[in-house]
CSV table of C-alpha atoms and ligand atoms in Angstrom, one decimal:
chain,number,residue,atom,x,y,z
R,1,MET,CA,-15.0,-31.4,-31.9
R,2,SER,CA,-17.0,-33.9,-33.9
R,3,ASN,CA,-19.3,-36.6,-32.6
R,4,TYR,CA,-17.5,-39.2,-30.5
R,5,TYR,CA,-19.3,-42.0,-32.2
R,6,GLU,CA,-18.2,-40.8,-35.6
R,7,VAL,CA,-14.6,-40.4,-34.3
R,8,LEU,CA,-14.5,-44.0,-33.4
R,9,GLY,CA,-16.6,-45.1,-36.4
R,10,VAL,CA,-19.3,-46.9,-34.4
R,11,SER,CA,-23.1,-46.5,-34.2
R,12,ARG,CA,-24.9,-45.0,-31.2
R,13,GLU,CA,-26.1,-48.4,-30.3
R,14,ALA,CA,-22.6,-49.9,-30.2
R,15,ASP,CA,-21.9,-52.0,-27.1
R,16,ALA,CA,-18.8,-51.9,-25.0
R,17,GLU,CA,-17.0,-54.6,-26.9
R,18,GLU,CA,-17.6,-52.9,-30.3
R,19,ILE,CA,-16.3,-49.6,-28.9
R,20,LYS,CA,-13.2,-51.3,-27.6
R,21,LYS,CA,-12.5,-53.0,-30.9
R,22,ALA,CA,-13.1,-49.8,-32.8
R,23,TYR,CA,-10.7,-47.9,-30.6
R,24,ARG,CA,-8.0,-50.5,-31.0
R,25,ARG,CA,-8.3,-50.5,-34.7
R,26,LYS,CA,-8.2,-46.6,-34.9
R,27,ALA,CA,-5.3,-46.4,-32.5
R,28,ARG,CA,-3.3,-48.9,-34.5
R,29,GLN,CA,-4.0,-47.1,-37.7
R,30,LEU,CA,-2.8,-43.8,-36.2
R,31,HIS,CA,0.3,-45.3,-34.6
R,32,PRO,CA,3.4,-43.4,-35.9
R,33,ASP,CA,4.9,-46.7,-37.0
R,34,VAL,CA,1.9,-47.3,-39.3
R,35,ALA,CA,0.7,-43.8,-40.2
R,36,GLY,CA,3.9,-41.9,-40.0
R,37,PRO,CA,4.2,-38.7,-37.9
R,38,GLY,CA,1.7,-35.9,-37.7
R,39,HIS,CA,-1.4,-37.8,-36.4
R,40,GLU,CA,-1.1,-36.7,-32.7
R,41,GLU,CA,-4.3,-34.6,-32.8
R,42,GLU,CA,-6.3,-37.4,-34.4
R,43,PHE,CA,-5.0,-39.9,-31.9
R,44,LYS,CA,-6.0,-37.5,-29.1
R,45,ALA,CA,-9.5,-37.2,-30.5
R,46,VAL,CA,-9.8,-41.0,-30.7
R,47,SER,CA,-8.5,-41.4,-27.2
R,48,THR,CA,-10.9,-38.8,-25.8
R,49,ALA,CA,-13.8,-40.4,-27.6
R,50,TYR,CA,-12.9,-43.8,-26.2
R,51,GLU,CA,-12.4,-42.5,-22.7
R,52,VAL,CA,-15.9,-41.1,-22.7
R,53,LEU,CA,-17.7,-43.9,-24.5
R,54,SER,CA,-16.0,-46.7,-22.6
R,55,ASP,CA,-17.3,-45.3,-19.3
R,56,PRO,CA,-21.0,-46.1,-18.9
R,57,GLU,CA,-21.7,-43.0,-16.7
R,58,LYS,CA,-19.8,-40.6,-19.0
R,59,ARG,CA,-21.4,-42.1,-22.1
R,60,GLN,CA,-24.9,-41.7,-20.6
R,61,MET,CA,-24.2,-38.0,-19.9
R,62,TYR,CA,-22.8,-37.5,-23.3
R,63,ASP,CA,-25.8,-39.2,-24.9
R,64,LEU,CA,-28.1,-36.9,-23.0
R,65,GLY,CA,-26.4,-33.6,-23.5
R,66,GLY,CA,-23.5,-34.1,-25.8
R,67,GLU,CA,-20.1,-32.7,-25.0
R,68,GLU,CA,-21.5,-29.6,-23.2
R,69,ALA,CA,-23.0,-31.8,-20.5
R,70,LEU,CA,-19.7,-33.4,-19.9
R,71,HIS,CA,-17.8,-30.2,-19.6
R,72,GLY,CA,-20.3,-28.7,-17.2
R,73,GLY,CA,-21.2,-31.9,-15.6
R,74,GLY,CA,-19.0,-32.0,-12.6
R,75,PHE,CA,-16.1,-34.0,-13.8
R,76,GLY,CA,-13.7,-31.4,-12.4
R,77,PRO,CA,-12.6,-28.1,-13.8
R,78,GLY,CA,-12.5,-27.9,-17.5
R,79,GLY,CA,-14.1,-31.3,-18.0
R,80,PHE,CA,-11.8,-34.2,-19.0
R,81,ALA,CA,-12.1,-34.2,-22.8
R,82,GLY,CA,-8.7,-33.5,-24.3
R,83,ALA,CA,-7.2,-32.3,-21.0
R,84,ASP,CA,-6.5,-35.4,-19.1
R,85,PHE,CA,-5.7,-38.7,-20.6
R,86,GLY,CA,-5.8,-40.7,-17.4
R,87,ASP,CA,-4.5,-44.2,-18.0
R,88,LEU,CA,-4.2,-43.5,-21.7
R,89,GLY,CA,-1.6,-40.8,-21.1
R,90,GLY,CA,1.2,-43.2,-20.7
R,91,ILE,CA,0.3,-45.0,-23.9
R,92,PHE,CA,0.0,-41.7,-25.7
R,93,GLN,CA,3.5,-40.7,-24.5
R,94,SER,CA,5.0,-44.0,-25.4
R,95,PHE,CA,3.5,-43.5,-28.9
R,96,PHE,CA,4.5,-40.0,-29.6
R,97,GLY,CA,7.3,-39.2,-27.1
R,98,GLY,CA,7.5,-36.0,-25.2
R,99,GLY,CA,7.1,-37.8,-21.9
R,100,ALA,CA,9.4,-37.5,-19.0
R,101,GLY,CA,11.0,-40.8,-19.8
R,102,SER,CA,12.5,-39.7,-23.1
R,103,ARG,CA,14.7,-36.9,-21.8
R,104,GLY,CA,17.5,-38.8,-20.2
R,105,PRO,CA,18.6,-38.6,-16.6
R,106,ALA,CA,17.4,-35.8,-14.5
R,107,SER,CA,19.7,-33.2,-12.9
R,108,ARG,CA,20.1,-33.0,-9.1
R,109,ALA,CA,20.8,-29.3,-9.4
R,110,ARG,CA,17.7,-27.1,-8.9
R,111,ARG,CA,17.3,-23.4,-8.7
R,112,GLY,CA,17.4,-21.9,-5.2
R,113,GLN,CA,14.4,-20.2,-3.7
R,114,ASP,CA,13.8,-16.5,-3.8
R,115,SER,CA,14.2,-14.6,-0.5
R,116,LEU,CA,12.2,-11.7,0.7
R,117,VAL,CA,13.8,-9.4,3.3
R,118,ALA,CA,12.2,-6.4,4.9
R,119,VAL,CA,14.5,-3.3,5.1
R,120,GLU,CA,13.7,-0.4,7.4
R,121,VAL,CA,15.0,2.9,5.9
R,122,GLU,CA,15.2,6.5,7.0
R,123,LEU,CA,13.6,9.3,5.0
R,124,SER,CA,17.1,10.5,4.1
R,125,ASP,CA,18.0,7.1,2.7
R,126,VAL,CA,15.1,7.2,0.2
R,127,ALA,CA,15.7,10.9,-0.5
R,128,PHE,CA,19.3,10.4,-1.6
R,129,GLY,CA,19.7,6.6,-2.0
R,130,ALA,CA,21.8,4.6,0.3
R,131,THR,CA,23.8,1.5,0.9
R,132,ARG,CA,22.7,-0.7,3.7
R,133,THR,CA,23.9,-3.9,5.3
R,134,VAL,CA,21.0,-6.4,5.6
R,135,PRO,CA,21.1,-9.6,7.7
R,136,VAL,CA,19.7,-12.5,5.7
R,137,ASP,CA,19.1,-16.2,6.6
R,138,THR,CA,19.9,-18.0,3.4
R,139,TYR,CA,21.6,-21.0,1.8
R,140,VAL,CA,25.1,-20.8,0.3
R,141,VAL,CA,27.0,-23.3,-1.8
R,142,CYS,CA,28.8,-25.8,0.4
R,143,THR,CA,32.5,-24.9,0.4
R,144,THR,CA,33.6,-28.5,1.2
R,145,CYS,CA,32.1,-30.2,-1.8
R,146,GLY,CA,31.5,-27.1,-4.0
R,147,GLY,CA,27.9,-28.1,-4.6
R,148,SER,CA,28.8,-31.6,-6.0
R,149,CYS,CA,27.1,-33.2,-2.9
R,150,CYS,CA,30.0,-35.8,-2.8
R,151,ALA,CA,32.6,-36.2,-0.1
R,152,PRO,CA,35.9,-34.6,-1.3
R,153,GLY,CA,37.8,-36.9,-3.6
R,154,THR,CA,34.7,-38.9,-4.6
R,155,ASP,CA,32.3,-38.7,-7.6
R,156,PRO,CA,28.8,-39.9,-8.2
R,157,VAL,CA,28.7,-43.5,-9.5
R,158,THR,CA,26.7,-44.5,-12.5
R,159,CYS,CA,23.5,-46.3,-11.4
R,160,SER,CA,23.7,-50.0,-12.1
R,161,GLN,CA,20.0,-50.5,-12.3
R,162,CYS,CA,19.4,-48.1,-15.2
R,163,ASN,CA,23.0,-47.9,-16.6
R,164,GLY,CA,22.9,-44.1,-16.1
R,165,THR,CA,19.8,-43.4,-18.2
R,166,GLY,CA,17.7,-42.6,-15.2
R,167,THR,CA,14.7,-44.5,-16.6
R,168,ILE,CA,13.6,-48.1,-16.4
R,169,GLN,CA,11.8,-49.3,-19.6
R,170,ARG,CA,9.3,-52.1,-19.4
R,171,MET,CA,7.0,-53.9,-21.8
R,172,THR,CA,3.5,-53.6,-20.5
R,173,ARG,CA,0.4,-55.4,-21.7
R,174,THR,CA,-2.3,-52.9,-22.6
R,175,LEU,CA,-5.5,-52.7,-24.5
R,176,LEU,CA,-3.3,-52.0,-27.6
R,177,GLY,CA,-1.1,-55.0,-27.0
R,178,GLN,CA,2.5,-54.8,-25.9
R,179,VAL,CA,3.6,-51.3,-25.2
R,180,MET,CA,7.0,-50.0,-24.0
R,181,THR,CA,6.6,-47.7,-21.0
R,182,SER,CA,9.3,-46.0,-19.1
R,183,SER,CA,9.4,-44.7,-15.5
R,184,PRO,CA,12.1,-43.1,-13.3
R,185,CYS,CA,14.7,-45.6,-12.1
R,186,PRO,CA,14.0,-46.4,-8.4
R,187,GLY,CA,17.7,-47.0,-7.8
R,188,CYS,CA,18.7,-43.4,-8.5
R,189,GLN,CA,15.4,-41.5,-8.5
R,190,GLY,CA,15.9,-40.8,-12.1
R,191,TYR,CA,19.3,-39.0,-11.7
R,192,GLY,CA,21.3,-41.8,-13.5
R,193,THR,CA,24.0,-41.6,-10.8
R,194,VAL,CA,24.2,-42.6,-7.1
R,195,ILE,CA,26.1,-40.7,-4.5
R,196,VAL,CA,27.8,-43.4,-2.5
R,197,THR,CA,29.7,-41.1,-0.1
R,198,PRO,CA,27.7,-37.9,0.4
R,199,CYS,CA,29.5,-34.8,1.7
R,200,LYS,CA,29.3,-34.8,5.4
R,201,ASP,CA,29.3,-31.0,5.8
R,202,CYS,CA,26.0,-30.5,3.8
R,203,SER,CA,24.6,-34.0,4.2
R,204,GLY,CA,24.9,-34.4,0.4
R,205,GLU,CA,22.7,-31.3,-0.4
R,206,GLY,CA,25.5,-29.3,-1.9
R,207,ARG,CA,24.5,-26.2,0.0
R,208,LYS,CA,24.4,-25.1,3.6
R,209,HIS,CA,22.3,-22.8,5.7
R,210,ALA,CA,24.0,-19.6,6.4
R,211,HIS,CA,23.6,-16.2,8.0
R,212,GLN,CA,24.9,-13.5,5.8
R,213,ASP,CA,25.2,-9.7,6.0
R,214,LEU,CA,24.4,-8.5,2.5
R,215,GLU,CA,25.3,-5.1,1.3
R,216,VAL,CA,22.4,-3.7,-0.7
R,217,ALA,CA,21.8,-0.5,-2.6
R,218,ILE,CA,18.6,1.4,-1.8
R,219,PRO,CA,17.8,3.6,-4.8
R,220,ALA,CA,16.4,7.1,-4.2
R,221,GLY,CA,12.7,7.5,-4.5
R,222,VAL,CA,11.6,4.1,-3.2
R,223,SER,CA,8.7,4.0,-0.7
R,224,THR,CA,7.1,1.7,1.8
R,225,GLY,CA,6.0,-1.5,-0.1
R,226,THR,CA,8.5,-1.1,-2.9
R,227,ARG,CA,10.2,-4.4,-3.7
R,228,ILE,CA,13.7,-4.3,-5.2
R,229,ARG,CA,14.7,-7.4,-7.0
R,230,MET,CA,18.3,-8.4,-6.7
R,231,SER,CA,18.9,-11.1,-9.3
R,232,GLY,CA,20.9,-14.1,-8.2
R,233,ARG,CA,21.2,-12.9,-4.6
R,234,GLY,CA,18.7,-15.4,-3.1
R,235,GLU,CA,19.2,-18.9,-1.8
R,236,ALA,CA,21.8,-21.2,-3.5
R,237,GLY,CA,20.1,-24.1,-5.2
R,238,PRO,CA,20.6,-27.7,-4.1
R,239,ALA,CA,23.5,-29.7,-5.8
R,240,GLY,CA,25.1,-26.6,-7.3
R,241,GLY,CA,21.9,-25.2,-8.8
R,242,PRO,CA,21.6,-21.5,-9.6
R,243,ASN,CA,20.7,-19.0,-6.9
R,244,GLY,CA,17.2,-17.6,-6.5
R,245,ASP,CA,16.6,-13.9,-6.4
R,246,LEU,CA,16.6,-11.6,-3.4
R,247,TYR,CA,13.7,-9.2,-2.9
R,248,LEU,CA,14.1,-6.2,-0.6
R,249,GLU,CA,10.8,-4.8,0.7
R,250,ILE,CA,11.1,-1.2,1.8
R,251,HIS,CA,9.7,0.1,5.0
R,252,GLU,CA,10.1,3.8,5.4
R,253,LYS,CA,10.3,5.2,9.0
R,254,ARG,CA,8.4,8.3,9.8
R,255,HIS,CA,10.4,11.4,10.1
R,256,ASP,CA,10.1,13.7,13.1
R,257,PHE,CA,9.0,16.8,11.2
R,258,LEU,CA,9.0,16.0,7.5
R,259,GLU,CA,6.0,14.5,5.8
R,260,ARG,CA,6.4,12.8,2.4
R,261,ASP,CA,3.9,12.7,-0.4
R,262,GLY,CA,5.5,11.1,-3.5
R,263,ASP,CA,8.7,13.1,-4.3
R,264,ASP,CA,7.6,16.1,-2.3
R,265,LEU,CA,8.2,16.9,1.3
R,266,TYR,CA,6.0,19.0,3.6
R,267,THR,CA,6.8,20.8,6.9
R,268,GLU,CA,5.6,23.7,9.0
R,269,LEU,CA,7.4,26.9,10.0
R,270,ARG,CA,6.0,28.5,13.1
R,271,VAL,CA,6.6,32.3,13.1
R,272,PRO,CA,5.4,35.0,15.6
R,273,MET,CA,2.6,37.2,14.5
R,274,THR,CA,5.0,40.2,14.4
R,275,ALA,CA,7.4,38.4,12.0
R,276,ALA,CA,4.5,37.4,9.7
R,277,ALA,CA,3.5,41.1,9.7
R,278,LEU,CA,6.9,42.6,9.3
R,279,GLY,CA,8.7,39.9,7.4
R,280,ALA,CA,11.8,38.0,8.6
R,281,ARG,CA,14.3,35.2,7.8
R,282,PHE,CA,14.2,32.0,9.8
R,283,PRO,CA,16.5,29.0,9.9
R,284,LEU,CA,14.8,25.7,8.8
R,285,GLN,CA,16.1,22.2,9.2
R,286,THR,CA,15.9,20.2,5.9
R,287,LEU,CA,17.4,16.9,4.7
R,288,ASP,CA,20.2,19.0,3.2
R,289,GLY,CA,21.0,20.7,6.5
R,290,GLU,CA,19.9,24.1,7.7
R,291,ARG,CA,18.4,26.6,5.2
R,292,GLN,CA,17.4,30.2,5.6
R,293,VAL,CA,13.7,30.8,4.7
R,294,THR,CA,12.4,34.2,4.0
R,295,VAL,CA,8.9,35.0,5.4
R,296,LYS,CA,7.5,37.9,3.5
R,297,ALA,CA,6.0,40.9,5.2
R,298,GLY,CA,2.2,40.3,5.4
R,299,SER,CA,2.4,36.6,5.3
R,300,GLN,CA,-0.9,34.9,6.2
R,301,PRO,CA,-1.4,31.7,8.2
R,302,GLY,CA,-1.2,28.7,5.8
R,303,ASP,CA,0.9,30.5,3.2
R,304,GLU,CA,3.2,28.1,1.5
R,305,ILE,CA,6.9,28.6,0.7
R,306,VAL,CA,8.4,26.2,-1.8
R,307,LEU,CA,12.0,25.3,-1.7
R,308,ASP,CA,12.8,23.8,-5.1
R,309,GLY,CA,14.8,20.5,-5.2
R,310,LEU,CA,14.9,19.8,-1.5
R,311,GLY,CA,12.5,16.9,-1.6
R,312,VAL,CA,13.0,13.2,-2.4
R,313,GLY,CA,15.1,11.9,-5.3
R,314,ARG,CA,12.9,10.7,-8.1
R,315,LEU,CA,13.0,6.9,-8.7
R,316,ARG,CA,14.9,6.0,-11.8
R,317,ARG,CA,14.7,9.6,-13.0
R,318,LYS,CA,16.8,12.7,-12.5
R,319,GLY,CA,16.1,15.5,-10.1
R,320,ARG,CA,14.3,15.7,-6.8
R,321,GLY,CA,10.9,16.8,-5.5
R,322,ASP,CA,10.4,20.1,-3.6
R,323,LEU,CA,10.1,21.0,0.1
R,324,HIS,CA,6.8,22.8,0.8
R,325,VAL,CA,6.9,24.9,4.0
R,326,THR,CA,3.6,26.0,5.5
R,327,VAL,CA,3.7,29.2,7.5
R,328,VAL,CA,2.0,28.8,10.9
R,329,VAL,CA,1.4,32.2,12.5
R,330,GLU,CA,1.6,32.2,16.3
R,331,THR,CA,-0.6,34.7,18.1
R,332,PRO,CA,1.2,36.0,21.2
R,333,THR,CA,-0.1,34.9,24.5
R,334,GLY,CA,0.7,35.9,28.1
R,335,LEU,CA,1.0,39.6,27.3
R,336,ASP,CA,2.3,41.9,30.0
R,337,GLU,CA,0.8,45.4,30.5
R,338,ARG,CA,3.2,47.2,28.2
R,339,GLN,CA,2.8,44.7,25.4
R,340,ARG,CA,-0.9,44.8,25.7
R,341,GLN,CA,-0.8,48.6,25.6
R,342,LEU,CA,1.4,48.6,22.5
R,343,LEU,CA,-1.0,46.2,20.7
R,344,ALA,CA,-4.0,48.2,21.8
R,345,GLU,CA,-2.3,51.3,20.4
R,346,LEU,CA,-1.5,49.5,17.1
R,347,ALA,CA,-5.2,48.4,16.9
R,348,SER,CA,-6.2,52.0,17.6
R,349,LEU,CA,-3.9,53.3,14.8
R,350,ARG,CA,-5.4,50.7,12.4
R,351,GLY,CA,-8.9,51.6,13.4
R,352,GLU,CA,-9.4,48.1,14.8
R,353,ASP,CA,-10.0,49.2,18.4
R,354,ASP,CA,-13.8,49.1,18.2
R,355,VAL,CA,-13.7,45.4,17.3
R,356,ALA,CA,-14.5,44.3,20.8
R,357,PRO,CA,-15.6,40.7,21.4
R,358,PRO,CA,-19.4,40.7,21.1
R,359,ARG,CA,-21.3,40.3,24.3
R,360,GLU,CA,-24.5,38.3,24.4
R,361,GLU,CA,-26.6,41.5,24.9
R,362,SER,CA,-25.1,43.2,21.9
R,363,VAL,CA,-25.8,40.2,19.7
R,364,MET,CA,-29.4,40.2,21.0
R,365,GLY,CA,-29.5,44.0,20.3
R,366,LYS,CA,-28.4,43.5,16.8
R,367,LEU,CA,-31.0,40.8,16.2
R,368,LYS,CA,-33.6,43.1,17.7
R,369,GLU,CA,-32.5,45.9,15.3
R,370,ARG,CA,-33.0,43.6,12.4
R,371,PHE,CA,-36.5,42.5,13.4
R,372,THR,CA,-37.8,45.9,14.3
R,373,GLY,CA,-36.1,47.5,11.3
R,374,ARG,CA,-34.5,50.3,13.5
S,1,ZN,ZN1,29.0,-30.4,0.8
């Protein structure tokens, strides 16, 4: 941006009166009635320069450090140059349009708010997808007035103060002379119409508070924290405005024996030592009902058996994750005499019978052997 003094066409020594005159002259030259359209940027530059140079404090800061000092100088975020026209904004708008006053009456209808509802779901719901009924506190369109806000059989009346335009125009004396300014009509708050007999059922709001049971679809593959947006299922807007959106926030309950990691599920299968050694088939509860799982002969603790496609459905994709089954080998306890004998015999046959639990003396003995080299 160029030097503010140059923008206004004054010297650095110009006094307040000279600056004011220079600004008036420039602003008049740039007025659309004089200069034609397309001078908005120039007018903005002139206004900004005037706003700074007409304020002794801002002018001093500008003289000391130029524009940088102003931007970093504690006049609020982003400085004020070009961003905020203050009192001049109204004049700027009345020159070039684009202000609130030039759009005609405002509409009472506004969009309803979005709603957020937490939904607790079971693991089977997220695995397969489900339909749930969710209680929601919301707003619905008033059935008495249909959102018009008027008592049945009545209509809004054109505001007599603004003749339905929603704005009041006034001639205001400003620095630049007489300027037409417009502001929202106080008689109708800018709506252009007045509701003389509001609907009694909704107090003229056009919507009512309601408790609804919404049927919602939970897609497969969602997880705790997932938000599902349901377009147009949120609160009805005031005065017949469009509905907001409804967001479902998923909270997944823990399952008794299935752990989830992404699309895959994990569980344990406890098998006796003998079955791990000999091999066997076991029933296993899955989300798809009971399945037979084959534990191979010689299975080790921690071995994993993968059941393809018995996991969680993939979100917005085909297929399902897998079910991972970890084999937990249970060592028999509480052996009776015969069982103990059989195991001892087995150990003997496998040459494992000399593996006695080491006593302290024998450990010491072994250490002694190592140190003496015997
Ligand atoms: Zn109503």
